[in-house]
Amino acid sequence: MVRAPCLLLLLPLLRFSAATLEPCEVDDENFRCVCNFTGPQPDWSSAFQCMTAVEVEIRGGGRNLEQFLKGASADPKQYADIVKALRLQRLTVGAVQVPAPLLVALLRALGYSRLKELTLEDLEVTGTMQPPPLEATGPPLSSLRLRNVSWATGGAWLAELQQWLKPGLKILSIAQAHSLAFSCAQLHSFSALHTLDLSDNPGLGERGLIAALCPHKFPALRDLALRNAGMQTPNGVCAAMAAAGVQPHSLDLSHNSLSAAAPGAPRCDWPSALSSLNLSFAGLEQVPKGLPGKLSVLDLSCNRLNKAPRADELPVVSNLILDRNPYLDPEASKQQDQNSGVVAACAHSALTVGISGTLALLRGAGDFA
Ligand SMILES: *[C@@H]1O[C@H](CO)[C@@H](O)[C@H](O)[C@H]1NC(C)=O
Ligand SMILES: *[C@@H]1O[C@H](CO)[C@@H](O)[C@H](O)[C@H]1NC(C)=O
Ligand SMILES: *[C@@H]1O[C@H](CO)[C@@H](O)[C@H](O)[C@H]1NC(C)=O
């Protein structure tokens, strides 16, 4: 009875300490902890609050983390027990300059953790990563996402980073990359990788894709996403996939400025497993030639088709999506005329919502099949 009023008296104090802008904040469930060290003279020790969180996000305001290098040479075995006890499963590190040896030290330490998902954003990695000694392995990641990460070692970075990850990575996404011309000879096979997302690399193009898709390194690939990746024709992408020997089930080419076909381009044999092709938001005025003969999903929404495609122009498709093309929807064409090149906006109509709702259901069902 006495305790409750005492606690209430403390409340103004709590509010006061929150107002003094702690760089780190953890939610009531101790689930998610977010640190923003952008301010002047950040108190790094505030990050200890995140020790028991499952999701941790740290932004460094572009700072160089060199000052932590001294501790980086310590043997991570010393604190293995503490790291093993962490609940941490998802970690995002953003807006810092990291010397490669420090990144290595972090990965070594996380090797004792249960970290599943690592995201690096707006990072500059300086120097080179040493190869691991035989017994050392990094975290057992299932997903690795990189956005705007630059590496001093150019195209060798993926092979260097891969050495520090336990095998088993399922999802790899690399956006705004500085180099996707990987050193394929040094790369090991990503034997469990089912999703490769190279979206938001507008300078990639089909030639860059050939360099990025190292032959036979992605044997389990099912989903390949190339949104806004400078792709020019579906056939060119097909050729790059054939050269790499990848056999995805779904290919997302939306938000590329696609043309129907390069003149005189040779025919390409699509992967036999390909069942879903997304060509939406691609500025298409006609259905591209040389598409796969049979698909379960073909998304041609938000293009510039002025008349209904004829059956002989289309593959055999169970789920054809054509909404928001000018022939169906004069409003859409008005919007598209305002955007040159790739159609940027494609507002939702009742039709879109209806169809995408059905699709979401279908996709949900597919996940459990
Ligand atoms: C981090 O803090 C700075 C000010 O110190 C603020 O401008 C910025 O928006 C914050 N970033 C995030 C992601 O909250
Ligand atoms: C990319 O990251 C660098 C820091 O490494 C940053 O200065 C730059 O603003 C970022 N670019 C974008 C487009 O966010
Ligand atoms: C195709 O891509 C667009 C844009 O990226 C997305 O909104 C749409 O849901 C995708 N379609 C399918 C069938 O997944």
CSV table of C-alpha atoms and ligand atoms in Angstrom, one decimal:
chain,number,residue,atom,x,y,z
A,1,MET,CA,0.0,0.0,0.0
A,2,VAL,CA,2.8,2.4,0.8
A,3,ARG,CA,4.9,1.4,-2.2
A,4,ALA,CA,2.5,2.6,-5.0
A,5,PRO,CA,2.4,6.3,-3.9
A,6,CYS,CA,6.2,6.2,-3.6
A,7,LEU,CA,6.5,5.0,-7.2
A,8,LEU,CA,4.1,7.7,-8.3
A,9,LEU,CA,6.3,10.3,-6.7
A,10,LEU,CA,9.1,9.0,-8.8
A,11,LEU,CA,7.3,9.5,-12.1
A,12,PRO,CA,8.2,13.1,-12.7
A,13,LEU,CA,11.8,12.1,-12.2
A,14,LEU,CA,11.5,9.4,-14.9
A,15,ARG,CA,10.0,11.9,-17.3
A,16,PHE,CA,12.8,14.3,-16.6
A,17,SER,CA,15.5,11.7,-17.4
A,18,ALA,CA,13.8,10.8,-20.6
A,19,ALA,CA,13.9,14.5,-21.6
A,20,THR,CA,17.7,14.8,-21.1
A,21,LEU,CA,18.1,13.0,-24.5
A,22,GLU,CA,19.7,9.7,-23.7
A,23,PRO,CA,21.1,8.4,-27.0
A,24,CYS,CA,19.6,5.0,-26.4
A,25,GLU,CA,15.9,4.2,-25.8
A,26,VAL,CA,14.5,0.8,-25.0
A,27,ASP,CA,10.8,0.0,-25.1
A,28,ASP,CA,8.7,-1.3,-22.2
A,29,GLU,CA,9.0,-4.9,-23.2
A,30,ASN,CA,12.8,-4.7,-23.5
A,31,PHE,CA,12.3,-5.9,-27.0
A,32,ARG,CA,13.6,-3.1,-29.2
A,33,CYS,CA,16.4,-0.7,-28.4
A,34,VAL,CA,17.3,2.2,-30.6
A,35,CYS,CA,20.5,4.3,-30.2
A,36,ASN,CA,21.1,7.5,-32.0
A,37,PHE,CA,24.7,8.8,-31.4
A,38,THR,CA,24.3,11.7,-33.9
A,39,GLY,CA,24.4,14.4,-31.2
A,40,PRO,CA,27.7,16.1,-30.1
A,41,GLN,CA,29.9,14.0,-27.7
A,42,PRO,CA,27.7,11.0,-27.5
A,43,ASP,CA,27.7,8.8,-24.4
A,44,TRP,CA,28.5,5.4,-25.9
A,45,SER,CA,28.0,3.6,-22.6
A,46,SER,CA,24.3,4.3,-22.9
A,47,ALA,CA,24.3,1.4,-25.3
A,48,PHE,CA,24.4,-1.0,-22.3
A,49,GLN,CA,20.7,-0.4,-22.0
A,50,CYS,CA,20.3,-2.5,-25.1
A,51,MET,CA,22.0,-5.6,-23.5
A,52,THR,CA,18.7,-7.4,-23.0
A,53,ALA,CA,16.9,-6.3,-26.2
A,54,VAL,CA,16.0,-8.6,-29.1
A,55,GLU,CA,16.2,-5.9,-31.7
A,56,VAL,CA,18.9,-3.3,-31.6
A,57,GLU,CA,19.5,-0.4,-33.9
A,58,ILE,CA,22.5,1.9,-33.7
A,59,ARG,CA,23.2,5.0,-35.7
A,60,GLY,CA,26.5,6.7,-35.4
A,61,GLY,CA,26.0,10.1,-37.0
A,62,GLY,CA,28.8,9.3,-39.5
A,63,ARG,CA,31.4,9.0,-36.8
A,64,ASN,CA,34.6,7.0,-37.2
A,65,LEU,CA,34.8,4.1,-34.8
A,66,GLU,CA,38.5,4.0,-34.7
A,67,GLN,CA,38.6,4.8,-31.0
A,68,PHE,CA,37.2,1.3,-30.3
A,69,LEU,CA,40.0,-0.5,-32.2
A,70,LYS,CA,42.0,-0.9,-29.1
A,71,GLY,CA,39.5,-3.3,-27.6
A,72,ALA,CA,39.1,-5.1,-30.9
A,73,SER,CA,42.2,-7.3,-30.5
A,74,ALA,CA,40.9,-8.9,-27.3
A,75,ASP,CA,40.1,-12.6,-27.6
A,76,PRO,CA,36.3,-12.8,-27.9
A,77,LYS,CA,36.4,-16.1,-25.9
A,78,GLN,CA,36.8,-13.9,-22.8
A,79,TYR,CA,33.3,-12.6,-23.1
A,80,ALA,CA,31.7,-15.5,-24.9
A,81,ASP,CA,29.5,-16.4,-22.0
A,82,ILE,CA,28.0,-12.9,-21.9
A,83,VAL,CA,27.4,-12.8,-25.6
A,84,LYS,CA,25.8,-16.3,-25.5
A,85,ALA,CA,23.3,-14.9,-22.9
A,86,LEU,CA,22.2,-12.1,-25.1
A,87,ARG,CA,18.7,-12.2,-26.6
A,88,LEU,CA,19.8,-10.2,-29.6
A,89,GLN,CA,18.4,-11.5,-32.9
A,90,ARG,CA,18.3,-8.4,-35.2
A,91,LEU,CA,21.0,-5.8,-35.4
A,92,THR,CA,21.1,-2.7,-37.5
A,93,VAL,CA,24.2,-0.5,-37.6
A,94,GLY,CA,24.1,2.7,-39.6
A,95,ALA,CA,26.0,5.9,-40.4
A,96,VAL,CA,29.5,5.0,-39.2
A,97,GLN,CA,33.0,4.6,-40.5
A,98,VAL,CA,34.3,1.3,-39.5
A,99,PRO,CA,37.9,0.0,-39.7
A,100,ALA,CA,37.7,-3.5,-41.2
A,101,PRO,CA,39.5,-5.1,-38.1
A,102,LEU,CA,36.7,-3.7,-35.9
A,103,LEU,CA,34.0,-5.1,-38.1
A,104,VAL,CA,35.9,-8.5,-37.9
A,105,ALA,CA,36.0,-8.2,-34.1
A,106,LEU,CA,32.3,-7.5,-34.0
A,107,LEU,CA,31.5,-10.5,-36.2
A,108,ARG,CA,33.8,-12.8,-34.2
A,109,ALA,CA,32.0,-11.8,-31.0
A,110,LEU,CA,28.6,-12.2,-32.6
A,111,GLY,CA,29.7,-15.7,-33.5
A,112,TYR,CA,28.7,-16.7,-30.0
A,113,SER,CA,25.3,-14.9,-30.3
A,114,ARG,CA,22.0,-15.9,-31.7
A,115,LEU,CA,21.9,-13.0,-34.2
A,116,LYS,CA,19.8,-13.9,-37.2
A,117,GLU,CA,19.5,-10.7,-39.1
A,118,LEU,CA,22.2,-8.1,-39.7
A,119,THR,CA,21.6,-4.8,-41.5
A,120,LEU,CA,24.3,-2.3,-42.4
A,121,GLU,CA,23.4,1.1,-43.7
A,122,ASP,CA,25.4,4.1,-44.8
A,123,LEU,CA,28.6,2.5,-43.7
A,124,GLU,CA,32.1,3.1,-44.9
A,125,VAL,CA,34.4,0.1,-44.2
A,126,THR,CA,38.1,1.1,-44.3
A,127,GLY,CA,41.0,-1.2,-44.7
A,128,THR,CA,40.9,-4.9,-45.5
A,129,MET,CA,39.4,-7.8,-43.6
A,130,GLN,CA,41.8,-10.5,-42.5
A,131,PRO,CA,40.7,-14.1,-43.3
A,132,PRO,CA,39.6,-15.9,-40.1
A,133,PRO,CA,41.7,-18.4,-38.3
A,134,LEU,CA,40.4,-21.9,-38.8
A,135,GLU,CA,38.4,-22.2,-35.6
A,136,ALA,CA,36.7,-18.8,-35.8
A,137,THR,CA,33.3,-18.3,-37.2
A,138,GLY,CA,30.9,-15.4,-37.2
A,139,PRO,CA,27.2,-15.2,-36.5
A,140,PRO,CA,24.7,-17.8,-37.9
A,141,LEU,CA,22.9,-15.2,-40.0
A,142,SER,CA,19.8,-16.0,-42.0
A,143,SER,CA,19.5,-12.6,-43.4
A,144,LEU,CA,22.1,-9.9,-44.4
A,145,ARG,CA,21.0,-6.6,-45.7
A,146,LEU,CA,23.3,-3.9,-46.9
A,147,ARG,CA,22.4,-0.4,-48.1
A,148,ASN,CA,25.0,2.2,-49.2
A,149,VAL,CA,27.9,0.3,-47.7
A,150,SER,CA,31.3,1.1,-49.3
A,151,TRP,CA,34.4,-1.1,-48.9
A,152,ALA,CA,38.0,-0.3,-49.4
A,153,THR,CA,38.6,-3.6,-51.1
A,154,GLY,CA,36.2,-3.1,-54.1
A,155,GLY,CA,34.7,-6.2,-55.5
A,156,ALA,CA,36.5,-8.5,-53.1
A,157,TRP,CA,34.3,-7.4,-50.2
A,158,LEU,CA,31.6,-10.0,-50.5
A,159,ALA,CA,34.1,-12.9,-50.4
A,160,GLU,CA,35.9,-11.3,-47.4
A,161,LEU,CA,32.7,-10.8,-45.5
A,162,GLN,CA,31.4,-14.3,-46.4
A,163,GLN,CA,34.4,-15.9,-44.7
A,164,TRP,CA,33.2,-14.4,-41.4
A,165,LEU,CA,29.6,-15.8,-41.6
A,166,LYS,CA,28.5,-19.3,-40.8
A,167,PRO,CA,27.0,-21.0,-43.8
A,168,GLY,CA,23.3,-20.9,-44.0
A,169,LEU,CA,22.5,-17.4,-45.1
A,170,LYS,CA,19.1,-17.4,-46.7
A,171,ILE,CA,18.5,-13.8,-47.7
A,172,LEU,CA,21.0,-11.3,-49.1
A,173,SER,CA,20.0,-7.9,-50.1
A,174,ILE,CA,22.5,-5.2,-51.4
A,175,ALA,CA,21.1,-1.8,-52.3
A,176,GLN,CA,23.0,1.3,-53.4
A,177,ALA,CA,26.1,-0.8,-53.7
A,178,HIS,CA,29.4,0.7,-54.5
A,179,SER,CA,30.7,-2.4,-56.1
A,180,LEU,CA,28.8,-5.5,-57.3
A,181,ALA,CA,31.5,-6.7,-59.6
A,182,PHE,CA,32.4,-9.6,-57.3
A,183,SER,CA,35.6,-11.5,-57.3
A,184,CYS,CA,33.8,-14.8,-58.1
A,185,ALA,CA,36.9,-17.0,-57.8
A,186,GLN,CA,37.2,-16.2,-54.2
A,187,LEU,CA,33.5,-16.6,-53.4
A,188,HIS,CA,32.2,-19.8,-51.8
A,189,SER,CA,28.8,-21.1,-52.8
A,190,PHE,CA,25.9,-19.6,-50.9
A,191,SER,CA,24.3,-23.0,-50.6
A,192,ALA,CA,21.2,-22.0,-48.7
A,193,LEU,CA,20.5,-18.6,-50.2
A,194,HIS,CA,17.0,-18.5,-51.5
A,195,THR,CA,16.5,-14.7,-51.9
A,196,LEU,CA,18.9,-12.3,-53.6
A,197,ASP,CA,17.7,-8.7,-53.8
A,198,LEU,CA,19.8,-6.4,-55.9
A,199,SER,CA,17.1,-3.7,-56.1
A,200,ASP,CA,18.0,0.0,-55.9
A,201,ASN,CA,21.2,-0.2,-57.9
A,202,PRO,CA,20.2,1.9,-60.9
A,203,GLY,CA,23.7,1.8,-62.4
A,204,LEU,CA,23.8,-2.1,-62.4
A,205,GLY,CA,22.4,-2.9,-65.8
A,206,GLU,CA,22.5,-6.3,-67.5
A,207,ARG,CA,26.2,-6.2,-67.9
A,208,GLY,CA,26.7,-5.5,-64.2
A,209,LEU,CA,24.2,-8.3,-63.4
A,210,ILE,CA,26.4,-10.8,-65.2
A,211,ALA,CA,29.3,-9.7,-63.0
A,212,ALA,CA,27.3,-9.9,-59.9
A,213,LEU,CA,25.7,-13.3,-60.5
A,214,CYS,CA,28.8,-15.4,-60.0
A,215,PRO,CA,28.2,-18.7,-61.8
A,216,HIS,CA,27.1,-21.6,-59.6
A,217,LYS,CA,27.4,-19.6,-56.4
A,218,PHE,CA,23.7,-19.3,-55.9
A,219,PRO,CA,22.4,-22.9,-56.4
A,220,ALA,CA,19.3,-22.6,-54.1
A,221,LEU,CA,18.1,-19.2,-55.5
A,222,ARG,CA,14.3,-19.0,-55.7
A,223,ASP,CA,13.6,-15.3,-55.7
A,224,LEU,CA,15.6,-12.7,-57.6
A,225,ALA,CA,14.6,-9.1,-57.1
A,226,LEU,CA,16.0,-6.5,-59.5
A,227,ARG,CA,13.7,-3.5,-58.9
A,228,ASN,CA,15.2,-0.2,-60.1
A,229,ALA,CA,18.4,-1.9,-61.2
A,230,GLY,CA,19.0,-0.4,-64.7
A,231,MET,CA,17.6,-3.4,-66.5
A,232,GLN,CA,16.7,-2.8,-70.1
A,233,THR,CA,15.0,-5.9,-71.5
A,234,PRO,CA,13.6,-9.0,-69.9
A,235,ASN,CA,15.6,-11.0,-72.5
A,236,GLY,CA,18.8,-9.4,-71.4
A,237,VAL,CA,18.1,-10.5,-67.8
A,238,CYS,CA,17.2,-13.9,-69.0
A,239,ALA,CA,20.6,-14.1,-70.8
A,240,ALA,CA,22.4,-13.0,-67.6
A,241,MET,CA,20.6,-15.6,-65.5
A,242,ALA,CA,21.4,-18.3,-68.1
A,243,ALA,CA,25.1,-17.4,-68.0
A,244,ALA,CA,25.1,-17.7,-64.2
A,245,GLY,CA,23.1,-20.9,-64.1
A,246,VAL,CA,20.5,-19.4,-61.7
A,247,GLN,CA,17.0,-20.9,-61.8
A,248,PRO,CA,14.8,-18.6,-59.8
A,249,HIS,CA,11.0,-19.2,-59.3
A,250,SER,CA,10.2,-15.5,-59.2
A,251,LEU,CA,11.8,-12.6,-60.9
A,252,ASP,CA,11.0,-9.0,-60.0
A,253,LEU,CA,11.9,-6.5,-62.8
A,254,SER,CA,9.5,-3.8,-61.7
A,255,HIS,CA,10.6,-0.2,-61.6
A,256,ASN,CA,13.0,-0.6,-64.5
A,257,SER,CA,12.6,1.4,-67.7
A,258,LEU,CA,12.1,-1.7,-69.9
A,259,SER,CA,11.9,-1.8,-73.7
A,260,ALA,CA,10.0,-4.6,-75.4
A,261,ALA,CA,13.1,-6.1,-77.0
A,262,ALA,CA,16.6,-5.1,-78.1
A,263,PRO,CA,16.6,-5.3,-81.9
A,264,GLY,CA,18.1,-8.5,-83.2
A,265,ALA,CA,18.6,-9.9,-79.7
A,266,PRO,CA,18.9,-13.7,-79.7
A,267,ARG,CA,16.1,-15.7,-78.1
A,268,CYS,CA,16.8,-16.8,-74.5
A,269,ASP,CA,15.7,-19.9,-72.7
A,270,TRP,CA,14.1,-18.9,-69.4
A,271,PRO,CA,14.7,-21.0,-66.3
A,272,SER,CA,12.1,-23.8,-66.4
A,273,ALA,CA,11.2,-23.1,-62.7
A,274,LEU,CA,10.3,-19.5,-63.3
A,275,SER,CA,6.6,-19.1,-62.4
A,276,SER,CA,6.3,-15.4,-61.4
A,277,LEU,CA,7.4,-12.4,-63.4
A,278,ASN,CA,6.9,-8.8,-62.3
A,279,LEU,CA,7.1,-6.3,-65.1
A,280,SER,CA,5.1,-3.5,-63.4
A,281,PHE,CA,6.1,0.1,-63.4
A,282,ALA,CA,8.3,-0.5,-66.4
A,283,GLY,CA,7.0,2.1,-68.9
A,284,LEU,CA,6.0,-0.7,-71.3
A,285,GLU,CA,3.9,0.2,-74.3
A,286,GLN,CA,3.6,-3.4,-75.5
A,287,VAL,CA,4.1,-6.8,-74.0
A,288,PRO,CA,7.8,-7.6,-74.5
A,289,LYS,CA,8.6,-10.4,-76.9
A,290,GLY,CA,10.3,-13.6,-75.9
A,291,LEU,CA,8.7,-14.0,-72.4
A,292,PRO,CA,8.5,-17.5,-70.9
A,293,GLY,CA,5.7,-19.6,-72.5
A,294,LYS,CA,4.0,-20.4,-69.2
A,295,LEU,CA,3.7,-18.5,-65.9
A,296,SER,CA,1.5,-18.6,-62.9
A,297,VAL,CA,1.8,-14.8,-62.3
A,298,LEU,CA,2.6,-12.1,-64.7
A,299,ASP,CA,2.3,-8.5,-63.4
A,300,LEU,CA,2.0,-5.9,-66.1
A,301,SER,CA,0.3,-3.3,-64.0
A,302,CYS,CA,1.2,0.3,-64.1
A,303,ASN,CA,2.6,0.3,-67.6
A,304,ARG,CA,1.6,2.2,-70.8
A,305,LEU,CA,-0.4,-0.4,-72.7
A,306,ASN,CA,-2.8,1.5,-74.9
A,307,LYS,CA,-4.8,-1.6,-75.9
A,308,ALA,CA,-5.6,-5.0,-74.4
A,309,PRO,CA,-2.8,-7.4,-75.2
A,310,ARG,CA,-3.7,-10.2,-77.6
A,311,ALA,CA,-3.6,-13.7,-76.4
A,312,ASP,CA,-0.8,-14.6,-78.8
A,313,GLU,CA,1.4,-11.8,-77.3
A,314,LEU,CA,1.0,-13.3,-73.8
A,315,PRO,CA,2.4,-16.4,-72.1
A,316,VAL,CA,-0.1,-18.9,-70.8
A,317,VAL,CA,-0.8,-17.2,-67.4
A,318,SER,CA,-3.1,-18.2,-64.5
A,319,ASN,CA,-2.9,-14.8,-62.8
A,320,LEU,CA,-2.5,-11.9,-65.2
A,321,ILE,CA,-2.4,-8.5,-63.7
A,322,LEU,CA,-3.0,-5.6,-66.1
A,323,ASP,CA,-4.6,-2.9,-64.0
A,324,ARG,CA,-3.6,0.7,-64.2
A,325,ASN,CA,-2.8,0.7,-67.8
A,326,PRO,CA,-4.1,3.5,-70.0
A,327,TYR,CA,-6.4,1.2,-72.0
A,328,LEU,CA,-8.2,0.2,-68.8
A,329,ASP,CA,-7.9,3.4,-67.0
A,330,PRO,CA,-7.5,6.8,-68.7
A,331,GLU,CA,-6.8,8.4,-65.3
A,332,ALA,CA,-3.6,6.3,-65.1
A,333,SER,CA,-2.4,7.5,-68.4
A,334,LYS,CA,-2.8,11.1,-67.4
A,335,GLN,CA,-0.7,10.5,-64.3
A,336,GLN,CA,1.9,8.6,-66.3
A,337,ASP,CA,2.3,11.4,-68.8
A,338,GLN,CA,3.5,13.6,-66.1
A,339,ASN,CA,6.4,11.2,-65.3
A,340,SER,CA,8.8,10.7,-68.1
A,341,GLY,CA,10.6,7.3,-68.3
A,342,VAL,CA,9.6,4.9,-65.7
A,343,VAL,CA,6.2,5.3,-64.3
A,344,ALA,CA,6.7,6.6,-60.8
A,345,ALA,CA,3.3,6.9,-59.4
A,346,CYS,CA,0.5,4.4,-59.8
A,347,ALA,CA,-2.2,5.4,-57.3
A,348,HIS,CA,-4.4,2.7,-55.9
A,349,SER,CA,-7.8,2.2,-57.6
A,350,ALA,CA,-10.5,-0.1,-56.3
A,351,LEU,CA,-9.3,-2.6,-58.9
A,352,THR,CA,-5.7,-2.6,-57.7
A,353,VAL,CA,-6.7,-3.1,-54.1
A,354,GLY,CA,-9.1,-5.9,-55.1
A,355,ILE,CA,-6.5,-7.7,-57.2
A,356,SER,CA,-3.5,-7.2,-54.9
A,357,GLY,CA,-5.7,-8.4,-51.9
A,358,THR,CA,-6.3,-11.6,-53.8
A,359,LEU,CA,-2.7,-11.9,-54.6
A,360,ALA,CA,-1.6,-11.4,-51.0
A,361,LEU,CA,-3.9,-14.3,-50.1
A,362,LEU,CA,-2.5,-16.4,-52.9
A,363,ARG,CA,1.0,-15.6,-51.8
A,364,GLY,CA,0.1,-16.4,-48.2
A,365,ALA,CA,-1.3,-19.7,-49.3
A,366,GLY,CA,1.9,-20.4,-51.4
A,367,ASP,CA,4.1,-19.8,-48.3
A,368,PHE,CA,2.4,-22.7,-46.5
A,369,ALA,CA,2.2,-25.0,-49.5
B,1,LIG,C1,19.3,11.3,-34.5
B,1,LIG,O1,19.5,12.5,-33.8
B,1,LIG,C2,19.7,13.7,-34.6
B,1,LIG,C3,19.9,14.8,-33.7
B,1,LIG,O2,20.9,14.6,-32.7
B,1,LIG,C4,18.4,13.9,-35.5
B,1,LIG,O3,18.6,15.0,-36.3
B,1,LIG,C5,18.2,12.6,-36.3
B,1,LIG,O4,16.9,12.8,-37.0
B,1,LIG,C6,18.1,11.4,-35.4
B,1,LIG,N1,18.0,10.2,-36.3
B,1,LIG,C7,17.1,9.3,-36.1
B,1,LIG,C8,17.1,8.1,-37.0
B,1,LIG,O5,16.3,9.3,-35.2
B,2,LIG,C1,26.0,6.8,-48.1
B,2,LIG,O1,26.8,6.7,-46.9
B,2,LIG,C2,27.7,7.8,-46.7
B,2,LIG,C3,28.5,7.4,-45.5
B,2,LIG,O2,29.3,6.3,-45.8
B,2,LIG,C4,26.9,9.1,-46.5
B,2,LIG,O3,27.8,10.1,-46.4
B,2,LIG,C5,26.0,9.3,-47.7
B,2,LIG,O4,25.2,10.4,-47.5
B,2,LIG,C6,25.1,8.1,-47.9
B,2,LIG,N1,24.3,8.3,-49.2
B,2,LIG,C7,23.0,8.2,-49.2
B,2,LIG,C8,22.4,8.4,-50.5
B,2,LIG,O5,22.4,8.0,-48.2
B,3,LIG,C1,5.2,-6.2,-58.6
B,3,LIG,O1,6.0,-5.1,-58.2
B,3,LIG,C2,5.3,-4.0,-57.7
B,3,LIG,C3,6.2,-2.8,-57.5
B,3,LIG,O2,7.5,-3.2,-57.0
B,3,LIG,C4,4.5,-4.4,-56.4
B,3,LIG,O3,3.8,-3.3,-55.9
B,3,LIG,C5,3.6,-5.6,-56.8
B,3,LIG,O4,3.0,-6.1,-55.6
B,3,LIG,C6,4.4,-6.7,-57.4
B,3,LIG,N1,3.5,-7.7,-57.9
B,3,LIG,C7,3.5,-9.0,-57.5
B,3,LIG,C8,2.6,-9.9,-58.2
B,3,LIG,O5,4.2,-9.4,-56.5
